[in-house]
Short mmCIF file of C-alpha atoms in Angstrom, two decimals:
data_model
loop_
_atom_site.label_atom_id
_atom_site.label_comp_id
_atom_site.label_asym_id
_atom_site.label_seq_id
_atom_site.Cartn_x
_atom_site.Cartn_y
_atom_site.Cartn_z
CA MET A 17 -7.42 -30.69 -0.36
CA ALA A 18 -7.13 -34.04 0.06
CA LYS A 19 -5.60 -34.74 3.56
CA THR A 20 -7.94 -32.06 5.23
CA PHE A 21 -11.60 -32.58 2.91
CA PRO A 22 -11.20 -36.08 1.51
CA LEU A 23 -14.20 -36.17 0.00
CA PHE A 24 -14.15 -32.47 -2.58
CA PRO A 25 -13.48 -34.60 -5.35
CA ARG A 26 -16.94 -36.32 -4.98
CA LEU A 27 -19.12 -32.69 -4.83
CA PRO A 28 -21.04 -30.81 -7.24
CA ALA A 29 -18.55 -29.41 -9.76
CA GLU A 30 -21.27 -25.83 -9.22
CA LEU A 31 -20.86 -26.27 -5.29
CA LYS A 32 -16.31 -27.08 -5.70
CA LEU A 33 -16.65 -23.93 -7.95
CA LYS A 34 -19.24 -22.22 -5.53
CA ILE A 35 -15.44 -23.49 -2.81
CA TRP A 36 -12.77 -21.48 -4.61
CA GLU A 37 -14.49 -18.42 -5.84
CA VAL A 38 -15.05 -18.20 -1.87
CA ASN A 39 -11.19 -18.33 -0.85
CA CYS A 40 -10.07 -16.12 -3.52
CA ARG A 41 -12.41 -12.50 -2.67
CA LYS A 42 -13.05 -9.93 -3.71
CA PRO A 43 -12.09 -7.05 -4.37
CA GLY A 44 -8.38 -8.20 -2.77
CA ILE A 45 -5.24 -6.29 -2.21
CA HIS A 46 -1.85 -6.81 -3.78
CA ILE A 47 1.08 -5.22 -2.03
CA PHE A 48 4.50 -4.27 -3.15
CA ASP A 49 7.87 -3.54 -2.06
CA VAL A 50 9.04 0.13 -3.77
CA CYS A 51 13.05 -0.35 -4.07
CA PHE A 52 15.33 2.71 -4.91
CA PRO A 53 19.08 2.41 -4.50
CA ILE A 54 21.38 4.54 -2.89
CA SER A 55 20.57 8.40 -2.03
CA LYS A 56 21.49 11.62 -0.12
CA ILE A 57 18.93 10.72 1.40
CA SER A 58 19.22 7.20 2.81
CA SER A 59 22.13 4.95 3.09
CA ARG A 60 19.89 2.24 3.28
CA CYS A 61 19.36 0.26 -0.24
CA ARG A 62 16.65 -1.86 -0.89
CA SER A 63 17.28 -2.51 -4.88
CA LYS A 64 20.89 -4.87 -2.88
CA GLN A 65 18.47 -5.95 -0.30
CA ALA A 66 16.63 -7.09 -2.70
CA PHE A 67 18.80 -9.48 -4.62
CA THR A 68 21.28 -10.04 -1.41
CA GLY A 69 20.65 -13.55 0.03
CA SER A 70 20.65 -14.80 3.29
CA ASP A 71 24.38 -15.11 2.64
CA GLY A 72 25.33 -10.76 2.16
CA THR A 73 26.37 -12.36 -1.09
CA VAL A 74 24.12 -10.55 -4.58
CA THR A 75 22.44 -13.87 -6.06
CA ASP A 76 21.92 -12.63 -9.42
CA LYS A 77 24.07 -10.09 -9.95
CA ALA A 78 23.28 -9.78 -14.27
CA THR A 79 20.17 -8.33 -13.03
CA TYR A 80 20.70 -6.92 -10.43
CA GLN A 81 23.57 -5.02 -12.55
CA THR A 82 20.52 -3.79 -14.99
CA TYR A 83 18.11 -2.49 -12.01
CA ARG A 84 20.81 -1.22 -9.70
CA ASP A 85 19.91 2.20 -10.59
CA GLN A 86 16.36 2.52 -11.24
CA ILE A 87 13.28 1.95 -8.98
CA PHE A 88 11.22 -1.37 -9.24
CA PHE A 89 8.83 -3.66 -7.05
CA ASP A 90 9.61 -5.80 -5.33
CA THR A 91 7.74 -8.74 -2.93
CA LEU A 92 6.58 -7.32 0.65
CA ASP A 93 9.85 -6.27 2.79
CA ILE A 94 8.07 -9.03 5.97
CA THR A 95 12.12 -10.04 7.33
CA SER A 96 14.11 -6.41 8.01
CA GLU A 97 14.64 -4.43 11.77
CA ILE A 98 16.23 -1.16 10.31
CA SER A 99 17.28 0.32 13.47
CA ASP A 100 17.00 4.54 11.61
CA GLU A 101 12.68 4.38 10.86
CA ILE A 102 10.79 7.09 13.21
CA TYR A 103 7.90 4.65 12.93
CA THR A 104 6.73 2.20 10.77
CA THR A 105 3.99 -0.57 9.81
CA ARG A 106 5.42 -4.13 9.52
CA PHE A 107 3.79 -7.30 8.73
CA ARG A 108 4.92 -10.41 10.10
CA THR A 109 3.50 -12.05 6.91
CA ASP A 110 2.48 -10.62 3.43
CA PRO A 111 -1.63 -10.30 3.33
CA SER A 112 -1.37 -10.14 -0.68
CA MET A 113 -3.97 -11.70 -2.31
CA TYR A 114 -1.31 -12.94 -5.31
CA ARG A 115 -0.72 -15.22 -3.58
CA ILE A 116 -3.66 -17.11 -2.92
CA THR A 117 -4.81 -17.03 -6.14
CA THR A 118 -0.83 -17.99 -6.17
CA ALA A 119 -1.39 -21.56 -4.78
CA LEU A 120 -5.08 -21.44 -6.19
CA SER A 121 -4.66 -21.61 -9.79
CA ALA A 122 -2.16 -24.24 -9.39
CA ALA A 123 -4.68 -26.24 -6.84
CA CYS A 124 -6.25 -28.48 -10.17
CA ILE A 125 -7.53 -27.27 -12.92
CA ASP A 126 -10.98 -25.92 -11.84
CA SER A 127 -9.74 -24.19 -10.11
CA ALA A 128 -6.98 -22.07 -12.56
CA LYS A 129 -9.93 -21.63 -14.53
CA VAL A 130 -11.61 -19.40 -11.38
CA ILE A 131 -9.11 -17.64 -10.72
CA LYS A 132 -8.93 -16.38 -15.08
CA THR A 133 -11.56 -14.88 -15.55
CA PHE A 134 -11.19 -12.38 -12.12
CA LEU A 135 -7.60 -12.27 -14.56
CA ASP A 136 -9.44 -11.05 -18.38
CA LYS A 137 -8.54 -7.51 -17.12
CA GLY A 138 -5.73 -7.90 -15.23
CA ASN A 139 -2.44 -5.66 -14.41
CA ILE A 140 1.40 -7.19 -14.84
CA ILE A 141 3.09 -6.53 -11.97
CA TYR A 142 7.00 -7.66 -12.75
CA LEU A 143 9.81 -8.37 -9.80
CA PRO A 144 12.62 -8.16 -11.47
CA ARG A 145 14.23 -10.34 -8.33
CA LYS A 146 12.26 -13.14 -8.70
CA ARG A 147 12.12 -12.93 -12.62
CA GLU A 148 8.33 -13.27 -11.79
CA ARG A 149 5.19 -10.83 -13.43
CA VAL A 150 2.14 -10.90 -10.72
CA LEU A 151 -1.18 -10.86 -12.71
CA TYR A 152 -3.95 -9.20 -10.43
CA ASP A 153 -7.73 -7.96 -11.73
CA SER A 154 -6.83 -3.89 -11.58
CA THR A 155 -10.96 -3.51 -12.19
CA SER A 156 -11.56 -3.78 -8.50
CA ASP A 157 -8.21 -5.39 -6.43
CA VAL A 158 -6.03 -2.51 -5.08
CA LEU A 159 -2.47 -2.21 -5.48
CA CYS A 160 -0.71 -0.77 -1.89
CA LEU A 161 2.40 0.54 -2.41
CA ARG A 162 5.37 1.01 1.22
CA PHE A 163 7.92 3.27 0.33
CA GLY A 164 9.31 2.90 3.82
CA SER A 165 9.16 4.97 6.71
CA CYS A 166 10.74 7.86 6.68
CA THR A 167 14.27 7.87 7.54
CA ALA A 168 15.49 10.69 10.76
CA ALA A 169 18.58 12.77 8.33
CA GLN A 170 20.13 15.48 9.65
CA ASP A 171 21.71 18.72 8.02
CA LEU A 172 20.06 16.83 4.13
CA ALA A 173 17.93 19.75 3.62
CA HIS A 174 17.34 23.80 4.23
CA ASP A 175 21.14 24.07 4.53
CA PHE A 176 20.67 23.65 8.42
CA PRO A 177 24.82 24.34 9.63
CA ALA A 178 26.35 20.80 10.59
CA ASN A 179 25.91 21.35 15.12
CA ASN A 180 22.39 21.48 14.77
CA SER A 181 20.07 19.94 16.63
CA HIS A 182 17.43 20.12 13.95
CA VAL A 183 16.33 16.56 12.61
CA ILE A 184 13.65 16.08 9.38
CA TYR A 185 11.88 13.36 9.09
CA GLN A 186 12.49 12.61 5.40
CA ASN A 187 10.02 10.38 3.56
CA ASN A 188 10.31 8.91 0.42
CA ILE A 189 8.18 10.74 -2.36
CA SER A 190 10.74 12.60 -3.48
CA ARG A 191 12.86 9.53 -4.50
CA VAL A 192 10.26 8.19 -6.60
CA LEU A 193 10.30 11.42 -8.31
CA GLU A 194 14.22 11.76 -8.33
CA GLY A 195 14.61 8.23 -9.36
CA MET A 196 15.11 6.62 -12.95
CA TRP A 197 12.08 3.93 -12.50
CA SER A 198 11.88 0.79 -14.36
CA ARG A 199 10.36 0.50 -16.98
CA GLU A 200 8.07 -2.72 -16.30
CA MET A 201 7.15 -0.36 -13.20
CA ALA A 202 6.54 2.99 -14.43
CA GLU A 203 4.16 0.95 -16.87
CA SER A 204 2.03 -0.80 -14.38
CA LEU A 205 1.91 2.82 -12.88
CA CYS A 206 -0.17 3.96 -15.88
CA ALA A 207 -2.34 0.98 -15.62
CA ALA A 208 -3.68 0.61 -12.65
CA CYS A 209 -7.32 2.14 -11.10
CA ARG A 210 -6.43 1.73 -8.27
CA VAL A 211 -3.84 2.53 -6.10
CA ALA A 212 -2.76 2.91 -2.22
CA LEU A 213 -1.15 4.50 0.75
CA ASP A 214 0.00 4.24 4.23
CA VAL A 215 -0.64 7.66 4.96
CA SER A 216 2.87 6.71 7.61
CA GLU A 217 4.95 7.09 5.10
CA LEU A 218 3.82 9.98 3.68
CA TRP A 219 4.67 11.46 7.07
CA CYS A 220 3.68 15.85 8.06
CA LEU A 221 4.43 16.88 11.12
CA SER A 222 1.38 19.23 13.12
CA LYS A 223 0.57 21.24 10.01
CA PRO A 224 0.38 19.97 6.18
CA ASP A 225 4.07 20.58 4.55
CA PRO A 226 4.17 22.69 1.26
CA ILE A 227 7.14 20.39 -0.30
CA VAL A 228 5.43 16.76 0.93
CA ILE A 229 2.02 19.02 -0.79
CA GLU A 230 3.57 19.68 -3.55
CA GLU A 231 6.31 15.87 -3.68
CA LEU A 232 2.37 14.42 -3.59
CA ALA A 233 0.78 16.47 -5.81
CA MET A 234 3.40 15.69 -8.69
CA LEU A 235 3.25 11.73 -7.76
CA CYS A 236 -0.82 12.32 -8.42
CA SER A 237 0.44 13.34 -11.86
CA CYS A 238 2.12 10.67 -12.68
CA ILE A 239 0.08 8.41 -12.77
CA HIS A 240 -3.25 9.61 -12.49
CA HIS A 241 -3.96 7.64 -16.48
CA ASP A 242 -6.22 5.28 -15.55
CA LEU A 243 -7.08 6.02 -11.20
CA GLU A 244 -9.99 5.67 -10.55
CA THR A 245 -9.45 5.31 -6.95
CA VAL A 246 -6.42 6.23 -3.86
CA TYR A 247 -7.07 5.28 -0.97
CA LEU A 248 -4.76 6.01 2.27
CA VAL A 249 -4.06 3.75 5.06
CA ASP A 250 -3.75 4.28 8.26
CA TYR A 251 -2.69 1.42 10.18
CA CYS A 252 -2.68 2.99 13.91
CA ILE A 253 -6.20 2.99 13.97
CA GLY A 254 -7.38 -0.07 16.44
CA ARG A 255 -3.55 -1.26 17.22
CA CYS A 256 -1.28 1.85 17.88
CA GLN A 257 -0.53 1.96 21.58
CA GLN A 258 1.27 5.28 20.73
CA CYS A 259 -1.18 7.33 20.45
CA CYS A 260 -5.49 7.86 20.70
CA LYS A 261 -6.63 6.24 17.89
CA GLY A 262 -4.97 2.38 19.11
CA LYS A 263 -8.24 2.60 20.79
CA LEU A 264 -10.83 2.86 18.20
CA MET A 265 -12.78 -0.14 15.84
CA PRO A 266 -12.36 0.68 12.22
CA LYS A 267 -16.33 -0.54 12.12
CA GLU A 268 -16.92 2.33 14.87
CA LEU A 269 -16.02 4.90 11.50
CA GLN A 270 -18.24 3.53 9.34
CA THR A 271 -21.57 4.93 10.30
CA ARG A 272 -21.27 8.69 10.33
CA LYS A 273 -20.08 10.25 6.90
CA CYS A 274 -18.59 13.26 8.58
CA ASN A 275 -18.59 16.48 6.59
CA LEU A 276 -15.22 16.46 5.85
CA ALA A 277 -15.52 12.24 4.01
CA ARG A 278 -18.21 14.37 2.12
CA ASP A 279 -15.99 16.90 0.90
CA LEU A 280 -13.46 14.39 -0.53
CA ASP A 281 -16.79 11.94 -1.42
CA PRO A 282 -19.74 13.67 -1.57
CA GLU A 283 -21.19 10.25 -2.46
CA ASP A 284 -23.90 8.01 -0.55
CA ARG A 285 -22.79 4.21 -1.13
CA GLU A 286 -22.08 1.55 1.22
CA MET A 287 -18.03 1.91 2.71
CA ASP A 288 -15.57 -0.77 0.25
CA ILE A 289 -14.42 -3.39 2.09
CA VAL A 290 -10.86 -4.67 0.53
CA TYR A 291 -9.23 -8.51 0.78
CA GLY A 292 -5.86 -9.68 2.67
CA ALA A 293 -5.52 -12.99 3.74
CA GLY A 294 -5.68 -12.51 7.18
CA VAL A 295 -6.27 -8.81 7.55
CA ILE A 296 -9.77 -6.46 6.04
CA TYR A 297 -9.99 -3.36 4.79
CA ARG A 298 -11.72 -1.17 5.79
CA GLU A 299 -13.08 2.27 5.09
CA ILE A 300 -14.12 4.76 7.13
CA CYS A 301 -15.85 7.78 6.85
CA ASP A 302 -16.02 9.56 9.77
CA PHE A 303 -13.24 12.12 10.41
CA GLU A 304 -14.08 13.82 12.92
CA ARG A 305 -12.75 11.09 15.60
CA LEU A 306 -9.33 10.68 14.61
CA GLY A 307 -9.28 14.45 15.75
CA TRP A 308 -9.51 15.57 12.42
CA GLU A 309 -10.09 18.97 10.88
CA SER A 310 -10.40 21.01 7.72
CA GLY A 311 -6.66 21.77 8.28
CA HIS A 312 -5.13 18.14 9.38
CA PRO A 313 -2.18 17.12 7.16
CA VAL A 314 -3.15 14.06 5.74
CA PHE A 315 -7.26 15.22 4.90
CA VAL A 316 -4.93 18.77 3.19
CA LEU A 317 -3.35 15.79 0.87
CA ALA A 318 -5.88 13.56 0.27
CA GLN A 319 -7.88 16.90 -0.99
CA THR A 320 -4.75 17.50 -2.87
CA MET A 321 -4.97 14.26 -4.57
CA GLY A 322 -7.68 13.88 -5.59
CA LYS A 323 -7.98 17.91 -7.01
CA ILE A 324 -4.39 16.78 -8.88
CA ILE A 325 -5.31 14.01 -10.17
CA ARG A 326 -9.20 15.66 -11.51
CA GLU A 327 -7.25 18.48 -12.91
CA GLN A 328 -4.90 16.14 -14.69
CA GLN A 329 -7.82 13.10 -15.55
CA GLY A 330 -10.50 16.14 -17.36
CA GLU A 331 -14.16 16.24 -16.64
CA ASN A 332 -14.95 12.68 -18.05
CA GLY A 333 -11.95 10.86 -16.14
CA PRO A 334 -12.48 7.47 -14.37
CA PHE A 335 -11.74 9.33 -10.75
CA GLN A 336 -13.81 8.76 -7.86
CA SER A 337 -12.27 10.04 -4.72
CA VAL A 338 -9.46 9.82 -2.13
CA ARG A 339 -10.63 7.55 0.90
CA LEU A 340 -9.30 6.78 4.28
CA LEU A 341 -9.12 2.86 4.84
CA ALA A 342 -8.39 1.05 7.93
CA CYS A 343 -6.80 -2.74 8.38
CA GLU A 344 -8.18 -5.05 10.54
CA ASP A 345 -6.40 -8.58 11.31
CA GLU A 346 -8.81 -11.46 11.59
CA ALA A 347 -7.09 -12.79 14.34
CA ALA A 348 -8.21 -12.27 17.61
CA ASP A 349 -5.11 -13.85 19.45
CA GLU A 350 -3.18 -10.80 19.58
CA GLY A 351 0.28 -13.65 19.42
CA GLU A 352 -1.33 -14.02 15.59
CA ARG A 353 -2.01 -11.06 14.44
CA ILE A 354 -0.60 -10.45 10.78
CA VAL A 355 0.51 -6.95 11.18
CA ASP A 356 2.17 -4.15 14.11
CA THR A 357 2.19 -0.89 14.06
CA THR A 358 4.52 1.87 16.18
CA CYS A 359 4.05 5.39 15.85
CA ARG A 360 5.66 8.32 16.41
CA LYS A 361 4.09 10.04 20.32
CA ASP A 362 3.16 13.48 18.54
CA GLN A 363 1.47 12.32 15.47
CA ILE A 364 -1.11 13.52 14.65
#
């Protein structure tokens, strides 16, 4: 800090406090990969990848043996190039705000005190690979889960004959439900109040898929305990070159709350804003400009998720609604942007 602002130590305590608070924008987003072992659906083993060093060997064999058959959290992967993915959202850097708060906590005593006040009611995310615990403010911040993009799987379901050229696009929700969760991941999800999911990772084709809907309903039943809000993030808005949503800007979709949005959340209120390092997630409410109607797959998924969570929590539960977010890069220069996305041409 002294290298860029030598007079900072001489500032009044109140001003230094404000500077620390401004640098820790809230509510923040914290993004983690959900790591799966090898399965019949996909040979890609994210759990082993988490423990594999640059030389291709497992770096911590003892810990890997403990978690190799479990599903657990890891830091956001920003390096992989996966050839079998149908479409994906890729991050050039990790925009998670916990990285900022961790750096600020280590800067000086004053900044550490500021960060501590934000974490009085924290949720703990355990990262086995690093043997680290990440603490974030569960009352306002958002836990974003990355399941990985869909995989083109042939002849893996519905007993298609071997010579059938039909390709089945799998998501990873079924793997979450079928696999064994690590104890730490289960505790973290049960304590989460605000959860975000990437729309592209919940993929279903041109009409609602009953299997996907059933799987999401089961996932909601597993994590409903303290849920207040579920965010669905559409990274195509404002950046995708394949679909019409790439020409829309998030701010344009905040001004009119259409009937579809009111069906999910009838309350008149200010749209949510969630901050990341170099990105801003804006809640949008004009679904019709996205080409949605009442039968749109993502809208049906959102309706179902909201219904299931309310049923599980009962009348006095804390759940508010399912909401849609768009991600906006703060950098104007395309080369400095954090998020890239590509969707299939027939995505809607």
